[in-house]
Short mmCIF file of C-alpha atoms and ligand atoms in Angstrom, two decimals:
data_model
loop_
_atom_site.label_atom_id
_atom_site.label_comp_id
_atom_site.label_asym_id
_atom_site.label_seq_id
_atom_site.Cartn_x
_atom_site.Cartn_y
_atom_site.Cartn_z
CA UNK N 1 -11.39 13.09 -40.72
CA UNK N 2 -9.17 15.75 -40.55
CA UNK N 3 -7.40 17.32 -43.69
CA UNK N 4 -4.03 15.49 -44.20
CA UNK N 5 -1.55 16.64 -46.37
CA UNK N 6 -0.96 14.32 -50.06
CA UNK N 7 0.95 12.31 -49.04
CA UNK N 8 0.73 12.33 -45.21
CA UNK N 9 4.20 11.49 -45.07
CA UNK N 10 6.17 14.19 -42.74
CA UNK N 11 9.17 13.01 -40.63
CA UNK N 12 9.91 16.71 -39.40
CA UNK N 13 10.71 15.96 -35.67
CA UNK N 14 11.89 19.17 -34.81
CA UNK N 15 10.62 19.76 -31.42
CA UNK N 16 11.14 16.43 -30.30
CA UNK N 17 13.48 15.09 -27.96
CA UNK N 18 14.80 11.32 -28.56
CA UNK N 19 16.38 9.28 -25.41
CA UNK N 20 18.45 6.98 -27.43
CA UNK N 21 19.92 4.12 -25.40
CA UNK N 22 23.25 2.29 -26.67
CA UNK N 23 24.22 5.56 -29.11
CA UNK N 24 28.16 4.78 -28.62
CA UNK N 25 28.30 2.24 -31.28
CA UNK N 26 26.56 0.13 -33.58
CA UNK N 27 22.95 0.72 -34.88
CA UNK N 28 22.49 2.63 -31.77
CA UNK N 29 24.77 5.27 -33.11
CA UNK N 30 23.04 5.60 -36.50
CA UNK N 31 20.15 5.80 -34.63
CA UNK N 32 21.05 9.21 -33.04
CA UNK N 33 22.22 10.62 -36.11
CA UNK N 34 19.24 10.03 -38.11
CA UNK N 35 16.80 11.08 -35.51
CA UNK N 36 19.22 14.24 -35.18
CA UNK N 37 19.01 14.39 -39.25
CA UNK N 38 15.12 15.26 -38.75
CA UNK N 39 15.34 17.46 -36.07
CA UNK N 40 15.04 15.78 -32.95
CA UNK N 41 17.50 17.02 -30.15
CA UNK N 42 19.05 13.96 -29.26
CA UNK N 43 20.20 12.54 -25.76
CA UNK N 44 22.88 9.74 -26.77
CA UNK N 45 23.17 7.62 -23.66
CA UNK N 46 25.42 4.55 -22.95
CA UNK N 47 28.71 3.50 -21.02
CA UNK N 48 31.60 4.92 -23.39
CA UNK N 49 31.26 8.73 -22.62
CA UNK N 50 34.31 9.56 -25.18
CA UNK N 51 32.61 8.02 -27.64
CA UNK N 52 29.39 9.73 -27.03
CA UNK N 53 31.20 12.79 -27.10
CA UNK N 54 32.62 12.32 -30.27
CA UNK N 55 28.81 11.57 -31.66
CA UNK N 56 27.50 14.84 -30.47
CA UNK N 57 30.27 16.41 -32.02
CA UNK N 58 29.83 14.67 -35.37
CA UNK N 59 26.18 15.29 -34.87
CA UNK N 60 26.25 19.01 -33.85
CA UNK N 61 28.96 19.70 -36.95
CA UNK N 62 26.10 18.34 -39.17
CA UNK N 63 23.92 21.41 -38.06
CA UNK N 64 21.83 18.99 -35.74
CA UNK N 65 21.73 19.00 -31.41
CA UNK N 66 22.44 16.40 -29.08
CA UNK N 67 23.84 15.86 -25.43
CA UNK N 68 25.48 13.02 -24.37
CA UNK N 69 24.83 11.37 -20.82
CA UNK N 70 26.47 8.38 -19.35
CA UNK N 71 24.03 5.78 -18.88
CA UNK N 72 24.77 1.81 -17.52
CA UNK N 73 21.74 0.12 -18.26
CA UNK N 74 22.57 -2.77 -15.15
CA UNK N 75 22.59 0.42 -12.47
CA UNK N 76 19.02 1.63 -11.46
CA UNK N 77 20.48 4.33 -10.11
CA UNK N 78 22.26 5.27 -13.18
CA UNK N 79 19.39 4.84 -15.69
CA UNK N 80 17.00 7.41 -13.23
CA UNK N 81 20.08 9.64 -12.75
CA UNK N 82 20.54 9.78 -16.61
CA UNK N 83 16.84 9.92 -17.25
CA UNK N 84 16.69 13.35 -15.14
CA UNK N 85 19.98 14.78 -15.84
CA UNK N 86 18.54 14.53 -19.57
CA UNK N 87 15.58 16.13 -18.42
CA UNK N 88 16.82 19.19 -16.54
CA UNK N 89 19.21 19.50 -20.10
CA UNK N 90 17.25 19.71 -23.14
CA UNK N 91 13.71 19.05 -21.53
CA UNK N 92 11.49 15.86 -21.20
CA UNK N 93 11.88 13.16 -23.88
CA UNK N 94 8.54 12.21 -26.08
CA UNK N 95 11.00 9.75 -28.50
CA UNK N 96 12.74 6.95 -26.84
CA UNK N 97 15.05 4.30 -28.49
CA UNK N 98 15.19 0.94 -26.37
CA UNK N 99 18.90 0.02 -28.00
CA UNK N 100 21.34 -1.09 -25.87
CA UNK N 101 21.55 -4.72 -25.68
CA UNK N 102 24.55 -7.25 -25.28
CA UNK N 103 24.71 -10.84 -26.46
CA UNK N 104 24.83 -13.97 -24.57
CA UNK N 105 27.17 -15.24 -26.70
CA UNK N 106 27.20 -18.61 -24.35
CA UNK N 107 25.51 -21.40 -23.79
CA UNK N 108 22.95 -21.97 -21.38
CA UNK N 109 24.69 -24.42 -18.85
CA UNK N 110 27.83 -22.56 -19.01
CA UNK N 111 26.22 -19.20 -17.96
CA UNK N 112 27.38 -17.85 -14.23
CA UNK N 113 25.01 -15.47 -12.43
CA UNK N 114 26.72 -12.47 -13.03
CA UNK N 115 26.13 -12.94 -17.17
CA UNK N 116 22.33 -13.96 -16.37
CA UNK N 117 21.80 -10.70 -14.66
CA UNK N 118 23.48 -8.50 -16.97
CA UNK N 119 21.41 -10.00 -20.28
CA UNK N 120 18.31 -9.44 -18.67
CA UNK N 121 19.30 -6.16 -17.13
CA UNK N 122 20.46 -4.55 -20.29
CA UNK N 123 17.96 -5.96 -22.65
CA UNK N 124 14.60 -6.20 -20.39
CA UNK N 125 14.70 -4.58 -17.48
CA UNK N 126 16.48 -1.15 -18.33
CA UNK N 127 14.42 -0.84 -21.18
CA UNK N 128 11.12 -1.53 -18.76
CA UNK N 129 12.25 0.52 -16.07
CA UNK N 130 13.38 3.47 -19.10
CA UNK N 131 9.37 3.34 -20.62
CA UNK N 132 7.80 3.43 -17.57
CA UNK N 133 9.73 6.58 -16.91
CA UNK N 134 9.06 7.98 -20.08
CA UNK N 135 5.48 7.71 -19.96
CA UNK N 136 5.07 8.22 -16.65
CA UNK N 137 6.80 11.92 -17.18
CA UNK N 138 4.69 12.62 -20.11
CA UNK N 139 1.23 11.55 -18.95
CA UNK N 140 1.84 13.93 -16.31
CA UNK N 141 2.58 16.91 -19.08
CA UNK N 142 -0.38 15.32 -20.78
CA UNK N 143 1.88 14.91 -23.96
CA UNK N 144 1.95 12.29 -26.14
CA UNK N 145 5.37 10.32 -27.62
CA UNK N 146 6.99 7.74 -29.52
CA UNK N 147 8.64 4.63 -28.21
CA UNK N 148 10.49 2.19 -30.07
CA UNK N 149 11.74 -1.21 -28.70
CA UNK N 150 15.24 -2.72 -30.46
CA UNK N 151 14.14 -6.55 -30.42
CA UNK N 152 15.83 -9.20 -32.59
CA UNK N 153 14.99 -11.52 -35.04
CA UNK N 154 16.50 -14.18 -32.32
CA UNK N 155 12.61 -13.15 -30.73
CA UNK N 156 11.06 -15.39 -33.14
CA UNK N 157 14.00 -18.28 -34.01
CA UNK N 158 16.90 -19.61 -32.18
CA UNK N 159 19.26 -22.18 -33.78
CA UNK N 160 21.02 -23.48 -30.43
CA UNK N 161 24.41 -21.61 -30.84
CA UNK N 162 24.34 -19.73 -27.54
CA UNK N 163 22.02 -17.10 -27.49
CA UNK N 164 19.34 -18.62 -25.36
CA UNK N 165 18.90 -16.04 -23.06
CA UNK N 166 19.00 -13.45 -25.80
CA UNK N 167 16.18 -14.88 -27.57
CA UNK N 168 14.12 -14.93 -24.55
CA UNK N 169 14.41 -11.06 -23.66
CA UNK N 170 13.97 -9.93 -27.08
CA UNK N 171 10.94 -12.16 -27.10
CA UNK N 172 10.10 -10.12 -23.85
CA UNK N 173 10.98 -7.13 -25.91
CA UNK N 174 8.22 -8.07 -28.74
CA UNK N 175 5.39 -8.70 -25.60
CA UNK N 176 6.66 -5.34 -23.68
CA UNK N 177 6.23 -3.51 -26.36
CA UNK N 178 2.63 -5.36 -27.62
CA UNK N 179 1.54 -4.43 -23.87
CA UNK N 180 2.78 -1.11 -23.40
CA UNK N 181 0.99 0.07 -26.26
CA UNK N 182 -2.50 -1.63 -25.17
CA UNK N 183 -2.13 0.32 -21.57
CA UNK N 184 -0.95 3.46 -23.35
CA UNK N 185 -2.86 4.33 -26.18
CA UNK N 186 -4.99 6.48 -24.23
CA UNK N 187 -2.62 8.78 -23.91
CA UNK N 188 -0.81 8.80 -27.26
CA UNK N 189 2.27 7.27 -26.51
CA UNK N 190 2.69 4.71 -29.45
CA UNK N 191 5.51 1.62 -28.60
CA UNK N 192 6.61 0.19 -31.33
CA UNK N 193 9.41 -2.42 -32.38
CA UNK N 194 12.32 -3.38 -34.75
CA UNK N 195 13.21 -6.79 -35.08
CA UNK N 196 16.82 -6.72 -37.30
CA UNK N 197 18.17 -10.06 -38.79
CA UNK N 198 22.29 -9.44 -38.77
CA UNK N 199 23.07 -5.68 -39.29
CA UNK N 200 27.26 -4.41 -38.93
CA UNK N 201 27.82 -3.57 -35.98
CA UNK N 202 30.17 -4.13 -32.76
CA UNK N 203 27.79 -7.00 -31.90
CA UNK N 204 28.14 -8.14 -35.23
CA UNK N 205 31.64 -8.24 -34.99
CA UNK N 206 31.59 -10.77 -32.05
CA UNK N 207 29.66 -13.00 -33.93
CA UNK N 208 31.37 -13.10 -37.14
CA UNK N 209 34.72 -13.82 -34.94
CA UNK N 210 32.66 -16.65 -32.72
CA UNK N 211 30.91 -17.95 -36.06
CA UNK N 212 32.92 -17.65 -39.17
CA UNK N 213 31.35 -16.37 -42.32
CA UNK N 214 27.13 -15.71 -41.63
CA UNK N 215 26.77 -13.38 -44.36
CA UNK N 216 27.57 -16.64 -46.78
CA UNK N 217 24.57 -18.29 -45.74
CA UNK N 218 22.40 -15.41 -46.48
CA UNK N 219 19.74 -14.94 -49.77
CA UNK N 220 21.72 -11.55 -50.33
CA UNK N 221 24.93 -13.02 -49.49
CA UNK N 222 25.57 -9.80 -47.18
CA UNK N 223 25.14 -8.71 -43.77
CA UNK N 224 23.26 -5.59 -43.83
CA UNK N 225 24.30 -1.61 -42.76
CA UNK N 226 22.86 0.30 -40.45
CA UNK N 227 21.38 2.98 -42.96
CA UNK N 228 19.05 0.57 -44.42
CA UNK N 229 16.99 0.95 -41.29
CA UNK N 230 16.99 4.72 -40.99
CA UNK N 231 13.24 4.89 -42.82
CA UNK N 232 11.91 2.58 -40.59
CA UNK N 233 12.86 4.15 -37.73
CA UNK N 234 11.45 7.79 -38.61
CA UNK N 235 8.32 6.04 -39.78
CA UNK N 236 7.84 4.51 -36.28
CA UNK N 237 8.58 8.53 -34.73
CA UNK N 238 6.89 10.31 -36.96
CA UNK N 239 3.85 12.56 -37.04
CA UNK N 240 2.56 10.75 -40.43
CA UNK N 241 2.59 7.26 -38.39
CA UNK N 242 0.07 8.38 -35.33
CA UNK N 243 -2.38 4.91 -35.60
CA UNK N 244 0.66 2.60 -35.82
CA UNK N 245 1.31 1.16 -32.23
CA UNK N 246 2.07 -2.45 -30.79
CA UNK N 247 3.99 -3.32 -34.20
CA UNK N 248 7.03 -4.85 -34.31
CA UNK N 249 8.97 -4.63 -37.59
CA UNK N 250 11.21 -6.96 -39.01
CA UNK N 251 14.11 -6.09 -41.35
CA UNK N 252 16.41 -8.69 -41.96
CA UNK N 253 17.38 -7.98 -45.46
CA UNK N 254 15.39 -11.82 -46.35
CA UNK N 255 17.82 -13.80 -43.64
CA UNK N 256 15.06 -15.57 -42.02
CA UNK N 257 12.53 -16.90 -44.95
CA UNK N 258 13.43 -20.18 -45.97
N1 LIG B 301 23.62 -5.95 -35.07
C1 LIG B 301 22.69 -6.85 -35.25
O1 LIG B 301 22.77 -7.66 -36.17
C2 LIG B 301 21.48 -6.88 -34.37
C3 LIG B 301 20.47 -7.78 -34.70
C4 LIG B 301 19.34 -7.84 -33.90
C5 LIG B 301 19.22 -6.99 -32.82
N2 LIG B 301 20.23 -6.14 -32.50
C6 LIG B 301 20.06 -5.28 -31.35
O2 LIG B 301 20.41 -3.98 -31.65
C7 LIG B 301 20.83 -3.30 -30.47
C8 LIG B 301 22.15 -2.60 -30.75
O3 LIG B 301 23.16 -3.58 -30.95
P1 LIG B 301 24.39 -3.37 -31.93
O4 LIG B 301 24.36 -4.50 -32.88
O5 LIG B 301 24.43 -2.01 -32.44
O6 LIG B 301 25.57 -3.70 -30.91
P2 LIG B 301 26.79 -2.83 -30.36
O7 LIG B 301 27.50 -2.14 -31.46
O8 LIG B 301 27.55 -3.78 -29.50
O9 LIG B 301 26.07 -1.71 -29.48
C9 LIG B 301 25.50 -2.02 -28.23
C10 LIG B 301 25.25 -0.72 -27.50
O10 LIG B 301 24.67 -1.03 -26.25
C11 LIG B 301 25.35 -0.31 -25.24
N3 LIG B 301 25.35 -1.03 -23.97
C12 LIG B 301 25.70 -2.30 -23.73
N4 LIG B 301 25.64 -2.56 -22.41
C13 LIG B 301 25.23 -1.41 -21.81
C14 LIG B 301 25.01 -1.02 -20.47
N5 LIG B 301 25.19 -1.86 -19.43
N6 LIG B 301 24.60 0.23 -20.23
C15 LIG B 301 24.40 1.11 -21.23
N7 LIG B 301 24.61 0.82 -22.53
C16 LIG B 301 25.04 -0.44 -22.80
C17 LIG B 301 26.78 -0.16 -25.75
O11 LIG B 301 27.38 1.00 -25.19
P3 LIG B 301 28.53 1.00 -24.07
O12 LIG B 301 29.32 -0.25 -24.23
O13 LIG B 301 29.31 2.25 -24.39
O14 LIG B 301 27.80 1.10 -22.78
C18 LIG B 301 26.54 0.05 -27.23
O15 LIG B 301 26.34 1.40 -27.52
C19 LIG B 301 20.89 -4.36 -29.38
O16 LIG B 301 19.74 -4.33 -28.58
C20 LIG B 301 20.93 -5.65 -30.16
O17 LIG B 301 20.43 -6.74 -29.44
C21 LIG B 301 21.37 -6.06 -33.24
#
């Protein structure tokens, strides 16, 4: 064993570089900032550029660094484009954030093409395609890094109401990242997961509109804020956490026991 500080508990990620996928809103935003917080340099990715300019700048007034890169997760082009223009900016990622993800918000029958596509675009394949590229660069540097998966709690329960399709790629999202980390322990890349119940967010928005009052039906009578998942994140990216891999986590605030 080696000598580990009492208690092995450091977050410090300065050095690091964190890819974080769907940082123009939502949990994806909080994301950045608190990976940013520790010392990661952060490249915020997604479709909004303004608004990922804004972030940097919040970010970057808070003494922390960050780039922001337009990303759309449904254009392979786009996502290898981003990957590299990150790259040749602030160096090769060893953190990334699997985040973006959009709702089906529909039911099943009533889906065209066009919305089948995108859901499993943005939610399974982009964040496929986005790993394999990460590890793929940092096997190659013979580095190690940190990946964690944004699943769902809709992975493990799905009460009919339209998200179908949803549930099934963030199910794909829980197996991804269980098989990821089997083929790439070897070289210390840990993939992990998070698996919210209903956090505030854009997303979160839709649904409140679509569904009326979910936070009512809740044990805490509350849907819960982004912050309350900023230690579980830095656990899953930090140095203290080097034997955790093929987890997923679930934090939904006591939503789904019955
Ligand atoms: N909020 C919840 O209660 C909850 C619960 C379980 C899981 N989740 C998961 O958490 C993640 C974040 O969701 P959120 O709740 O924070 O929702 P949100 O506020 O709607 O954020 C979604 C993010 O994904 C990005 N995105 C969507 N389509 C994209 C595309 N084609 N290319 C690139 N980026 C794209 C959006 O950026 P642009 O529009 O600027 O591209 C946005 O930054 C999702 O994977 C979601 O499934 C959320």
């Amino acid at each position: 064993m080696s000598n580990f500080p009492l208690p092995n508990n450091s977050a410090d990620l300065t050095g690091d570089v964190a890819f974080v996928t769907g940082a123009s809103s939502g949990l994806g935003r909080r994301f950045a900032q608190t990976l940013a917080a520790a010392g990661a340099t952060v490249v915020a990715t997604a479709r909004r550029k303004d608004r990922l300019d804004e972030l940097v700048a919040d970010i970057k007034g808070a003494g922390g660094n960050a780039v922001a890169i337009e990303m759309d997760a449904t254009n392979t082009d786009s996502i290898f484009a981003a990957y590299q223009a990150a790259v040749d900016a602030v160096g090769t990622p060893t953190i990334l954030v699997n985040n973006a993800g959009i709702p089906d918000a529909q039911y099943v029958t009533k889906m065209p093409v066009e919305l089948i596509d995108a859901v499993f675009d943005t939610n399974l394949r982009a964040p496929f395609i986005l790993a394999a590229e990460f590890a793929r660069r940092l096997i190659a540097e013979k580095r190690g890094g940190r990946i964690v998966n944004i699943s769902s709690m809709g992975a493990f329960r799905y009460n009919g109401n339209g998200a179908a399709l949803y549930s099934i790629t963030k199910a794909g999202i829980v197996r991804m990242t269980e098989a990821l980390s089997a083929e790439w322990a070897k070289f210390n890349i840990n993939v992990n997961g998070i698996a919210p119940g209903m956090f505030a967010s854009e997303m979160m928005d839709g649904m409140l509109e679509r569904q009326g009052d979910l936070a009512a039906a809740t044990p805490r009578k509350r849907i819960a804020q982004p912050p309350q998942m900023d230690s579980t994140l830095l656990f899953l990216v930090s140095p203290a956490s080097e034997a955790v891999t093929g987890t997923i986590v679930k934090i939904d605030d006591g939503q789904g026991a019955k």
